[in-house]
XYZ file of C-alpha atoms in Angstrom:
737
model
C -36.522 40.326 -30.202
C -35.857 41.356 -26.589
C -32.986 38.846 -26.344
C -31.448 40.171 -29.581
C -31.819 43.747 -28.339
C -30.066 42.827 -25.048
C -27.219 41.200 -26.967
C -26.707 44.386 -29.049
C -26.684 46.520 -25.882
C -24.110 44.190 -24.323
C -21.961 44.469 -27.435
C -21.736 48.240 -27.150
C -21.793 48.632 -23.368
C -19.409 45.867 -22.464
C -21.828 43.747 -20.421
C -20.911 40.067 -20.001
C -23.163 37.070 -19.519
C -20.707 35.976 -16.841
C -18.834 38.876 -15.388
C -15.455 37.954 -14.018
C -15.028 41.302 -12.292
C -17.985 40.689 -9.971
C -17.034 38.407 -7.113
C -19.973 36.551 -5.614
C -19.602 33.550 -3.308
C -20.611 30.986 -4.457
C -20.318 31.777 -8.192
C -23.844 32.328 -9.597
C -25.216 30.253 -12.426
C -25.824 33.300 -14.622
C -24.813 36.965 -14.363
C -25.608 39.760 -16.787
C -23.639 42.863 -15.884
C -24.226 46.323 -17.293
C -21.948 49.314 -17.060
C -22.353 51.561 -14.110
C -22.959 51.668 -10.399
C -25.822 52.971 -8.321
C -25.590 54.788 -5.034
C -28.035 53.820 -2.345
C -30.228 56.818 -1.567
C -31.039 57.851 1.977
C -34.652 56.758 1.523
C -36.161 53.653 -0.005
C -39.522 52.044 -0.728
C -39.758 48.448 0.557
C -42.403 46.390 -1.254
C -43.368 42.876 -0.138
C -41.887 42.878 3.361
C -45.021 41.484 4.996
C -45.091 38.380 2.771
C -41.433 37.645 2.181
C -39.016 35.495 4.176
C -38.826 37.180 7.593
C -35.143 36.323 7.903
C -34.333 37.898 4.536
C -36.407 40.982 5.357
C -34.691 41.456 8.703
C -31.216 41.130 7.177
C -32.200 43.572 4.440
C -33.271 46.152 7.022
C -30.029 45.584 8.935
C -28.088 46.036 5.702
C -29.814 49.349 4.934
C -28.967 50.525 8.437
C -29.583 54.257 8.914
C -31.490 54.636 5.657
C -35.183 55.435 6.039
C -38.211 53.665 4.543
C -40.466 56.159 2.786
C -42.827 56.676 -0.151
C -39.993 58.009 -2.247
C -36.540 56.772 -3.173
C -35.225 53.531 -4.600
C -37.871 50.806 -4.893
C -36.855 47.469 -3.339
C -39.040 44.474 -4.187
C -38.700 41.381 -2.025
C -40.671 38.158 -1.956
C -41.238 34.621 -3.162
C -42.855 33.265 -6.293
C -46.594 33.856 -5.971
C -46.263 36.974 -3.805
C -48.045 40.041 -5.146
C -44.954 42.249 -4.796
C -42.850 40.294 -7.262
C -45.518 38.870 -9.565
C -44.227 40.786 -12.569
C -40.791 39.172 -12.132
C -42.085 35.597 -11.956
C -40.697 34.578 -15.353
C -37.178 35.619 -14.335
C -37.117 33.433 -11.208
C -35.357 30.078 -11.819
C -37.757 27.175 -11.387
C -35.359 25.463 -8.967
C -35.485 24.895 -5.209
C -33.657 27.739 -3.445
C -33.309 29.598 -6.750
C -33.514 33.380 -6.947
C -33.578 36.362 -9.260
C -31.646 39.503 -8.280
C -31.832 42.668 -10.346
C -30.141 45.984 -9.559
C -30.565 49.158 -11.602
C -30.989 52.896 -11.021
C -34.767 52.526 -10.485
C -35.155 49.363 -8.425
C -33.688 46.354 -6.644
C -35.504 43.038 -7.003
C -34.936 40.141 -4.591
C -37.219 37.359 -5.800
C -36.909 33.793 -4.568
C -38.445 30.597 -5.849
C -39.000 29.940 -2.130
C -38.110 31.653 1.145
C -34.616 30.203 1.146
C -34.106 31.506 -2.373
C -35.052 35.013 -1.240
C -32.620 34.729 1.659
C -29.843 33.735 -0.751
C -30.665 36.680 -2.999
C -30.150 38.905 0.036
C -26.780 37.249 0.768
C -25.674 38.046 -2.766
C -26.842 41.637 -2.383
C -24.802 41.954 0.828
C -21.688 40.815 -1.009
C -22.246 43.253 -3.890
C -22.755 46.305 -1.656
C -19.433 48.128 -1.209
C -19.067 51.708 0.047
C -22.792 52.376 -0.421
C -22.550 51.370 -4.090
C -24.046 48.488 -6.064
C -23.270 47.318 -9.616
C -26.009 47.384 -12.252
C -26.560 43.662 -12.658
C -29.041 40.819 -13.185
C -28.455 37.415 -11.576
C -30.378 34.170 -12.001
C -29.058 31.647 -9.590
C -29.754 28.288 -7.937
C -27.755 25.437 -6.378
C -26.611 22.462 -8.431
C -26.754 20.120 -5.414
C -29.823 19.953 -3.180
C -28.170 19.577 0.253
C -24.912 21.381 0.967
C -23.099 21.860 4.227
C -21.147 20.334 7.077
C -21.307 17.153 9.135
C -19.694 17.538 12.536
C -18.840 13.868 12.553
C -15.194 13.756 13.603
C -13.576 11.997 16.558
C -11.982 14.250 19.113
C -12.984 17.361 21.023
C -16.413 18.519 19.793
C -16.820 22.128 18.763
C -17.790 24.586 21.483
C -21.269 26.043 21.566
C -19.933 29.454 20.578
C -17.995 27.962 17.654
C -21.140 26.241 16.398
C -23.098 29.489 16.539
C -20.414 31.216 14.447
C -20.434 28.274 12.044
C -24.187 28.505 11.431
C -23.928 32.170 10.534
C -21.028 31.331 8.210
C -23.127 28.671 6.442
C -25.981 31.113 5.870
C -23.627 33.717 4.412
C -22.215 31.119 2.011
C -25.536 29.540 0.976
C -25.055 26.222 2.767
C -28.332 24.729 3.956
C -27.264 21.764 6.097
C -25.521 21.225 9.413
C -25.458 17.623 10.641
C -24.785 17.383 14.345
C -23.014 14.096 14.980
C -19.810 14.552 17.019
C -18.521 11.110 17.933
C -17.559 12.211 21.427
C -21.030 13.515 22.370
C -22.113 10.836 24.887
C -25.835 11.416 24.191
C -25.376 10.924 20.450
C -23.767 7.480 20.638
C -23.560 4.280 22.696
C -24.419 3.691 25.440
C -26.228 6.962 26.282
C -28.154 7.512 23.062
C -31.277 6.305 24.853
C -31.013 9.014 27.530
C -32.277 12.594 27.298
C -29.816 15.463 27.169
C -29.208 17.203 30.500
C -30.855 20.594 30.850
C -27.789 22.687 29.939
C -27.003 20.706 26.791
C -30.671 20.677 25.797
C -30.860 24.483 26.047
C -27.756 24.827 23.913
C -29.153 22.515 21.247
C -32.378 24.518 21.275
C -30.409 27.712 20.663
C -28.465 26.075 17.843
C -31.706 25.033 16.164
C -33.029 28.605 16.468
C -29.877 30.200 15.026
C -29.737 27.586 12.258
C -33.292 28.491 11.251
C -32.463 32.199 11.220
C -29.622 31.426 8.780
C -31.765 29.113 6.615
C -29.802 26.050 7.714
C -31.395 22.666 8.404
C -30.117 21.516 11.800
C -29.874 17.737 11.382
C -29.548 15.857 14.659
C -27.864 12.484 14.222
C -27.944 9.453 16.493
C -25.357 6.646 16.497
C -26.995 3.617 18.157
C -25.550 0.719 16.205
C -22.870 -0.546 18.576
C -25.292 -1.726 21.254
C -28.760 -1.510 19.714
C -31.148 -4.396 20.288
C -33.393 -5.225 17.357
C -36.552 -5.201 19.436
C -39.552 -2.991 20.086
C -38.084 -1.635 23.322
C -35.122 -0.004 21.558
C -37.355 1.132 18.695
C -39.556 2.932 21.190
C -36.542 4.419 22.987
C -35.133 5.717 19.709
C -38.445 7.287 18.719
C -38.758 8.775 22.206
C -35.303 10.381 21.770
C -36.391 11.780 18.390
C -39.551 13.168 19.982
C -37.473 14.923 22.646
C -35.304 16.466 19.949
C -38.429 17.501 18.028
C -39.661 19.365 21.127
C -36.302 21.202 21.141
C -37.065 22.374 17.604
C -35.170 19.800 15.507
C -36.889 19.056 12.181
C -34.180 17.037 10.428
C -32.757 13.702 11.588
C -30.064 11.156 10.728
C -29.151 7.675 11.950
C -25.491 6.620 11.739
C -24.338 3.005 11.544
C -20.693 3.804 10.764
C -17.618 2.444 12.562
C -19.418 -0.385 14.375
C -19.151 -4.157 14.470
C -21.348 -7.091 15.452
C -25.096 -7.516 15.128
C -25.665 -3.800 14.616
C -24.229 -4.114 11.096
C -27.117 -6.289 9.810
C -28.505 -4.453 6.732
C -31.937 -6.084 6.902
C -32.382 -5.006 10.523
C -31.023 -1.523 9.757
C -33.502 -1.122 6.902
C -36.400 -2.353 9.016
C -35.567 0.123 11.793
C -35.087 3.065 9.436
C -38.314 2.342 7.577
C -40.107 2.130 10.923
C -38.728 5.568 11.916
C -39.642 6.932 8.497
C -43.235 5.686 8.699
C -43.913 6.300 12.404
C -42.119 9.612 12.823
C -40.869 11.371 9.693
C -43.887 10.954 7.431
C -46.460 11.755 10.087
C -44.819 15.109 10.788
C -45.206 17.319 7.713
C -42.441 19.716 8.805
C -39.733 17.009 9.118
C -37.276 16.641 6.225
C -36.321 13.261 4.650
C -34.360 10.906 6.917
C -30.604 10.494 6.370
C -28.576 7.369 7.198
C -24.884 6.558 7.199
C -24.307 2.879 6.347
C -21.744 0.561 7.907
C -20.184 0.000 4.486
C -19.805 3.677 3.735
C -16.994 3.406 1.196
C -16.137 1.113 -1.684
C -12.933 -0.359 -0.198
C -14.922 -1.730 2.749
C -17.830 -3.067 0.768
C -18.312 -6.751 0.113
C -20.593 -7.053 -2.936
C -20.892 -10.813 -2.430
C -22.612 -10.298 0.942
C -24.952 -7.713 -0.566
C -25.003 -5.144 2.247
C -25.409 -2.123 -0.042
C -27.849 -3.758 -2.454
C -29.972 -4.835 0.529
C -30.200 -1.202 1.645
C -30.973 -0.148 -1.925
C -33.780 -2.691 -2.245
C -35.323 -2.439 1.226
C -34.916 1.185 2.354
C -37.805 3.534 1.621
C -36.877 5.603 -1.477
C -37.010 8.910 0.416
C -34.232 7.899 2.857
C -30.872 9.421 1.945
C -27.777 7.169 2.055
C -24.388 8.706 2.850
C -21.149 7.719 1.108
C -17.478 8.743 1.503
C -16.226 7.515 -1.878
C -13.853 4.759 -2.961
C -12.117 4.880 0.442
C -12.731 6.339 3.884
C -10.735 9.370 2.802
C -11.052 9.964 -0.916
C -12.197 12.388 -3.566
C -15.475 11.799 -5.380
C -15.177 10.571 -8.959
C -17.629 9.883 -11.787
C -16.900 6.145 -11.805
C -17.150 5.973 -8.028
C -20.534 7.662 -7.777
C -21.971 5.586 -10.611
C -20.815 2.447 -8.780
C -22.601 3.318 -5.524
C -25.740 4.789 -7.092
C -26.317 1.583 -9.036
C -26.344 -0.395 -5.776
C -28.331 1.914 -3.499
C -30.830 2.824 -6.248
C -30.752 6.560 -5.489
C -28.254 9.410 -5.744
C -25.656 9.158 -2.962
C -25.464 11.744 -0.210
C -21.727 12.510 -0.076
C -19.953 12.654 3.269
C -16.596 14.064 2.190
C -13.871 13.418 4.740
C -11.912 16.613 4.314
C -10.515 18.648 6.069
C -11.158 16.215 8.941
C -7.885 15.491 10.737
C -8.893 13.051 13.473
C -6.422 10.520 12.053
C -3.589 13.089 11.765
C -4.334 15.326 14.741
C -0.842 16.777 14.855
C -1.382 18.432 11.464
C -3.483 21.361 10.216
C -5.229 20.938 6.845
C -5.628 24.469 5.542
C -4.906 24.131 1.851
C -7.127 24.398 -1.222
C -10.105 22.101 -1.810
C -9.660 20.090 -5.008
C -9.997 16.629 -6.474
C -13.788 16.135 -6.662
C -15.361 15.704 -10.082
C -17.124 18.880 -11.215
C -19.540 17.202 -13.671
C -21.544 14.899 -11.369
C -23.798 17.269 -9.434
C -26.914 15.558 -10.789
C -25.703 12.205 -9.466
C -25.566 13.181 -5.786
C -28.367 14.303 -3.487
C -26.109 16.076 -1.034
C -22.514 17.047 -0.359
C -21.318 17.745 3.181
C -17.782 18.192 4.418
C -16.462 16.636 7.627
C -14.172 19.274 9.191
C -11.324 19.409 11.713
C -11.957 19.780 15.431
C -10.580 23.306 14.840
C -13.800 25.034 13.824
C -12.348 28.354 12.692
C -9.427 26.871 10.769
C -11.905 24.553 9.015
C -13.710 27.551 7.529
C -11.101 27.815 4.769
C -12.209 24.435 3.402
C -15.889 24.944 4.272
C -15.979 28.176 2.235
C -14.570 26.276 -0.748
C -17.006 23.363 -0.339
C -19.866 25.884 -0.332
C -18.645 27.170 -3.689
C -18.123 23.686 -5.144
C -21.508 22.321 -4.041
C -23.429 25.350 -5.356
C -21.879 25.539 -8.807
C -19.241 22.843 -9.386
C -18.776 23.476 -13.120
C -17.521 27.026 -12.423
C -15.594 26.136 -9.283
C -12.026 27.478 -9.121
C -10.159 25.858 -6.206
C -7.179 28.231 -6.059
C -9.181 31.446 -6.313
C -11.828 30.252 -3.867
C -9.140 29.274 -1.372
C -7.585 32.738 -1.564
C -11.026 34.350 -1.270
C -11.768 32.217 1.788
C -8.647 33.415 3.549
C -9.421 37.034 2.717
C -12.952 36.522 4.043
C -11.798 34.926 7.299
C -8.861 37.195 8.186
C -8.773 40.247 5.913
C -6.297 42.170 8.106
C -3.632 39.487 7.759
C -4.707 37.568 4.659
C -1.218 37.562 3.113
C 0.284 36.006 6.221
C -2.499 33.469 6.688
C -2.243 32.418 3.042
C 1.505 31.921 3.431
C 1.001 29.867 6.595
C -1.767 27.788 5.011
C 0.391 27.145 1.930
C 2.850 25.292 4.152
C 0.252 23.608 6.396
C -1.922 21.620 4.037
C -0.539 18.088 3.793
C -1.444 15.268 6.187
C 1.898 13.504 6.392
C 2.115 9.688 6.169
C -1.164 8.143 7.280
C -3.116 4.920 7.201
C -5.534 6.192 4.584
C -2.729 7.158 2.157
C -4.485 10.459 1.446
C -2.081 13.313 0.755
C -2.407 16.961 -0.270
C -0.143 19.425 -2.038
C 2.052 21.596 0.171
C 4.675 24.298 -0.411
C 4.077 23.902 -4.148
C 5.949 26.998 -5.312
C 8.942 26.172 -3.128
C 9.322 22.580 -4.327
C 11.561 23.273 -7.380
C 13.940 25.389 -5.289
C 14.016 22.859 -2.455
C 14.781 20.050 -4.878
C 17.425 22.021 -6.737
C 19.169 23.103 -3.525
C 19.089 19.634 -1.964
C 20.357 17.804 -5.044
C 23.106 20.315 -5.680
C 24.264 20.375 -2.077
C 24.061 16.624 -1.691
C 25.913 15.748 -4.878
C 28.155 18.750 -5.559
C 28.561 20.217 -2.072
C 27.469 23.563 -3.460
C 24.371 25.608 -4.262
C 23.312 28.608 -6.309
C 22.970 31.985 -4.686
C 19.477 32.230 -6.172
C 18.317 29.034 -4.413
C 19.975 30.173 -1.185
C 18.279 33.556 -1.381
C 14.811 32.060 -2.055
C 15.140 29.715 0.904
C 16.351 32.493 3.161
C 13.403 34.681 2.147
C 11.013 31.776 2.805
C 12.404 31.220 6.295
C 12.187 34.958 7.028
C 8.556 34.934 5.901
C 7.861 32.016 8.216
C 9.115 34.063 11.158
C 7.363 37.268 10.115
C 3.998 35.713 9.257
C 3.926 33.795 12.551
C 4.503 36.971 14.542
C 1.951 38.990 12.568
C -0.707 36.296 12.871
C -0.032 35.814 16.583
C -0.687 39.527 17.087
C -4.304 38.982 15.964
C -5.155 36.552 18.756
C -7.445 39.013 20.521
C -9.663 39.775 17.534
C -10.022 36.496 15.660
C -10.657 33.029 17.167
C -8.765 31.230 14.392
C -5.469 32.428 15.864
C -6.103 30.796 19.245
C -6.742 27.481 17.462
C -3.566 27.529 15.414
C -1.270 29.259 17.940
C 0.839 26.163 18.831
C 1.428 25.584 15.113
C 2.380 29.243 14.687
C 5.017 28.870 17.428
C 6.359 25.737 15.771
C 6.303 27.346 12.333
C 8.328 30.303 13.579
C 10.883 28.058 15.282
C 11.220 26.024 12.105
C 11.841 29.205 10.110
C 14.517 30.258 12.601
C 16.045 26.786 12.374
C 16.109 27.017 8.584
C 17.966 30.335 8.678
C 20.543 28.981 11.109
C 21.083 25.833 9.039
C 21.736 28.015 5.983
C 24.197 29.997 8.096
C 25.932 26.707 8.991
C 26.390 25.854 5.311
C 27.883 29.278 4.588
C 30.172 29.117 7.629
C 31.381 25.650 6.560
C 32.121 26.870 3.026
C 34.051 29.843 4.470
C 36.000 27.564 6.866
C 34.700 29.591 9.807
C 34.663 27.003 12.612
C 33.721 29.515 15.295
C 30.651 30.733 13.421
C 29.711 27.190 12.454
C 29.734 26.033 16.077
C 27.713 29.060 17.171
C 25.032 28.293 14.613
C 25.138 24.558 15.315
C 24.495 25.139 19.031
C 21.629 27.455 18.197
C 20.057 24.870 15.880
C 20.236 22.228 18.633
C 18.600 24.679 21.035
C 15.828 25.417 18.533
C 15.323 21.680 17.980
C 14.944 21.300 21.731
C 12.329 24.062 21.814
C 10.422 22.423 18.982
C 10.567 19.130 20.813
C 9.103 20.786 23.928
C 6.229 22.269 21.929
C 5.608 18.881 20.352
C 5.535 17.290 23.802
C 3.398 19.974 25.451
C 0.589 21.008 23.109
C -2.183 18.956 21.513
C -1.503 15.940 23.713
C -4.325 13.761 22.463
C -3.973 9.954 22.779
C -3.894 9.390 19.010
C -1.449 11.676 17.165
C -0.118 14.011 19.852
C 2.077 16.980 19.178
C 2.517 19.791 16.679
C 3.751 19.145 13.129
C 4.202 21.869 10.574
C 5.540 22.273 7.014
C 6.498 18.597 6.967
C 6.235 17.808 3.282
C 8.892 20.104 1.797
C 10.381 22.597 4.253
C 11.189 20.457 7.268
C 12.762 17.596 5.253
C 14.899 20.163 3.436
C 16.089 21.716 6.699
C 16.690 18.360 8.374
C 18.592 16.913 5.446
C 20.750 19.987 5.000
C 21.569 20.037 8.720
C 22.570 16.363 8.700
C 24.724 16.729 5.573
C 26.627 19.813 6.691
C 27.175 18.443 10.209
C 28.510 15.124 8.864
C 30.873 16.974 6.509
C 32.086 19.126 9.371
C 32.714 15.997 11.468
C 34.722 14.414 8.660
C 36.750 17.531 7.961
C 37.557 18.478 11.559
C 37.435 15.018 13.159
C 34.575 15.939 15.513
C 31.571 13.935 16.784
C 28.744 16.437 16.543
C 25.249 14.925 16.661
C 23.835 15.113 13.130
C 20.473 13.584 13.978
C 17.142 15.341 13.618
C 13.879 13.861 14.749
C 13.193 10.822 12.632
C 11.506 7.431 12.939
C 14.096 4.706 13.489
C 11.553 1.911 13.937
C 9.394 0.125 11.330
C 5.833 -1.168 11.184
C 5.442 -4.220 8.972
C 2.024 -5.768 8.280
C 0.036 -7.655 5.664
C -3.172 -6.035 6.951
C -4.191 -3.290 4.516
C -5.798 -1.061 7.165
C -2.729 -1.246 9.430
C 0.373 -1.364 7.238
C 0.377 2.354 6.466
C -0.326 3.601 9.984
C 2.502 5.790 11.320
C 4.543 4.944 14.402
C 5.084 7.385 17.239
C 7.932 7.626 19.728
C 7.418 9.220 23.134
C 10.556 9.010 25.303
C 10.768 5.220 25.932
C 7.444 4.252 24.303
C 6.920 3.129 20.719
C 3.302 2.981 19.606
C 1.130 2.577 16.536
C -1.123 5.540 15.821
C -4.607 4.315 16.770
C -7.178 3.769 14.031
C -10.717 5.066 14.386
C -12.481 2.616 12.096
C -13.231 -1.086 12.469
C -10.167 -3.116 11.425
C -10.852 -6.310 9.508
C -7.949 -8.548 10.536
C -7.655 -11.484 8.122
C -6.922 -15.025 9.216
C -3.158 -15.573 9.768
C -2.558 -11.847 9.299
C 0.027 -10.165 11.518
C 1.590 -6.870 12.487
C 5.239 -6.492 13.461
C 7.087 -3.582 15.026
C 10.783 -3.811 14.222
C 13.042 -1.689 16.455
C 16.213 -0.031 15.217
C 18.313 -2.030 17.704
C 17.956 -4.464 20.604
C 16.493 -2.959 23.789
C 15.604 -4.367 27.219
C 11.827 -4.678 27.065
C 9.616 -3.507 29.933
C 6.028 -4.182 28.844
C 3.526 -4.333 25.998
C 0.112 -2.685 26.282
C -2.644 -3.482 23.740
C -6.303 -2.533 23.352
C -8.172 -4.056 20.416
C -11.601 -3.087 21.728
C -12.610 -6.738 22.174
C -12.641 -9.030 25.233
C -11.909 -12.384 23.528
C -8.448 -11.728 22.056
C -6.778 -14.719 23.714
C -8.975 -17.065 21.681
C -7.416 -16.057 18.357
C -4.375 -13.857 18.973
C -0.724 -14.710 19.597
C 1.877 -12.242 20.934
C 5.572 -12.911 20.216
C 8.932 -11.199 20.682
C 12.278 -11.636 18.982
C 15.793 -10.679 20.046
C 17.165 -10.818 16.504
C 14.157 -10.370 14.193
C 14.377 -14.014 13.085
C 13.715 -16.304 16.024
C 10.417 -15.816 17.864
C 9.116 -16.778 21.284
C 5.533 -16.555 22.484
C 4.730 -14.151 25.332
C 1.862 -14.697 27.731
C -0.392 -11.751 28.402
C -3.155 -10.938 30.840
C -6.431 -9.395 29.795
C -8.806 -7.195 31.763
C -11.865 -6.341 29.680
C -10.380 -5.057 26.409
C -6.881 -4.314 27.740
C -3.966 -6.721 27.185
C -0.725 -6.351 29.096
C 2.488 -8.356 28.987
C 5.478 -7.888 31.279
C 8.804 -8.371 29.429
C 11.068 -8.224 32.538
C 13.974 -6.636 30.648
C 14.116 -9.380 28.020
C 16.058 -8.250 24.950
C 13.713 -7.313 22.084
C 14.389 -6.378 18.488
C 10.837 -6.975 17.271
C 7.296 -7.576 18.519
C 4.649 -9.458 16.536
C 0.924 -10.057 16.980
C -0.796 -12.653 14.790
C -4.309 -13.878 14.165
C -3.574 -17.594 14.442
C -6.985 -18.622 13.161
C -8.151 -18.763 9.552
C -11.214 -16.664 10.371
C -11.286 -12.875 9.926
C -11.549 -10.858 13.148
C -13.084 -7.394 13.534
C -11.203 -5.209 16.012
C -10.546 -1.603 16.984
C -6.863 -0.637 17.068
C -7.092 1.677 20.057
C -3.686 1.007 21.598
C -0.494 -0.882 20.761
C 2.438 0.351 22.880
C 5.871 -1.132 23.519
C 7.753 0.291 26.493
C 11.531 -0.212 26.505
C 14.363 0.568 28.878
C 16.599 3.129 27.155
């Protein structure tokens, strides 16, 4: 009868079971909204504070601020299932880990958690609902669809700063994420060879603080170790690993992971991995009641790398203790999670996979920013995964756009709205310049060509105009005024948004991270405007104006080149790339077309080139053939790969140059000392006839002096039938230009 009565009330009062006009992040499982708002009185009665989650209680008191606790005023109940203060609300609390019941009406506020974390999440929802001292009259029953939700700092490159990590942990708590996995590849005490050593005092203190702040935000700080590259399967290394775990336990860590990703050699043995992990589980995890289940990242962490015939994954599934979580990136290293894909892995590992989603990580496209919406993962498979963590960019603040969206997806995937959540994230991160940041992010979301063949949408709304303008101008030597006007407005917005965002550098750390891209974005907008001016000047037969604009475009191109050569000079994908999927190709193509037409009409020799890649990479090796090439002055190089490359027998890679050059030297690092036993290096002056080149090797570094020999192509071949495992850390050809 009560349910029927509530339904009748809703019919006449306009309440909704799910109220679209109430924005809560992440979207709750169930909301019942009633008409009306309540004003928070100046006094309140707090019931349950001595029993409830201390972190939730403290945040509640901070939220109430100047208001005074008293024996009169609004009653606020807070506590966990079983506490005396909320006993009468027990039936309303979802029987789910981290679930909560939140009720707000003119008489009382109820914050009731299934556990302490649930109470904390109820408080986070209350904080979001409170606006201008007012709260909506509402009931919420809420819980997460996926058990573990959060972030794995597992990228290659510059690890996050201590301050950035502290801000991240607070951000996770606010967005109901419960997991932070500390595993930066470039932390020397996380990986080989220093994983056996204790952290120095400074680093240890910082980790201790991170653990403390994580706890205050109801986040499990998971410390990961990456020992597989040089581990010895003996008792000595077992003891050293346990000793390292014990040291981390003393620092406050209560959650642990062991990574065996991106390694080769004996460390990849699944039987030995399982034996070690079970030993850790039985001699460390299970004897400490406050330690959470162990997590591991396998060597075969995606489907494309797995070899079912060798049985690596099924061995882990059969031999690993059932409580140990197994991480998985999907069908590929970089891929979205699908129903078929998760069923495939779960069948082999005999447990729900713990998803390590490689987005917005950019360590393989470090010249790009990935700030677009989060989409592509199946929304109906929450019950088939034990966890979902996102691997971010080395830009901690810029990554928050995606992290915010992942928090929403992992909490309630069936109600997840990628576009709205993305917009909400931007508003949350930079409310004073949300319009400008959204515009910038819209045009800085794709990865460009990359070895993983993973691409994202970019400049979606501009695509029809860009296509229409380009086709019309290319084929008919004309364009519509509407297309011209839209492009001009876009370029103006690029300039304006860059300036407005840059002005916020002192009050938001995201701006400092993206500043080089803002400079480049503004220059590209200015270039676009001047290229449009060139087309108009050409159509009006105004040679003087055309030449003025042409010279300005070349000057802007030079400035963009300098930025690309100055900032973000990492050894992998150096430089600054922006708006490369739609806007820059449009500008470049238009510039080339109008300059060539001018040359033909006026018999001039103006340079119509923009920055492009004249050289080609050709390979029958799947992990190499899609890697981009880079050109730096007189050096042509393959973008390094971060994963183990499985080089098949007789497989080869070839770099074909656009013309014949005098060669100076070739510099190669495959991360292995025995290359001469299986590899052959050749050059060709015409791309047809090949001659072998001798090289010298010092440790993993190969060098070959070309002594100005003419080269059109360079080829490296595995001359054996046997597959080789290598790291493509360096492949550089230096020419005399």
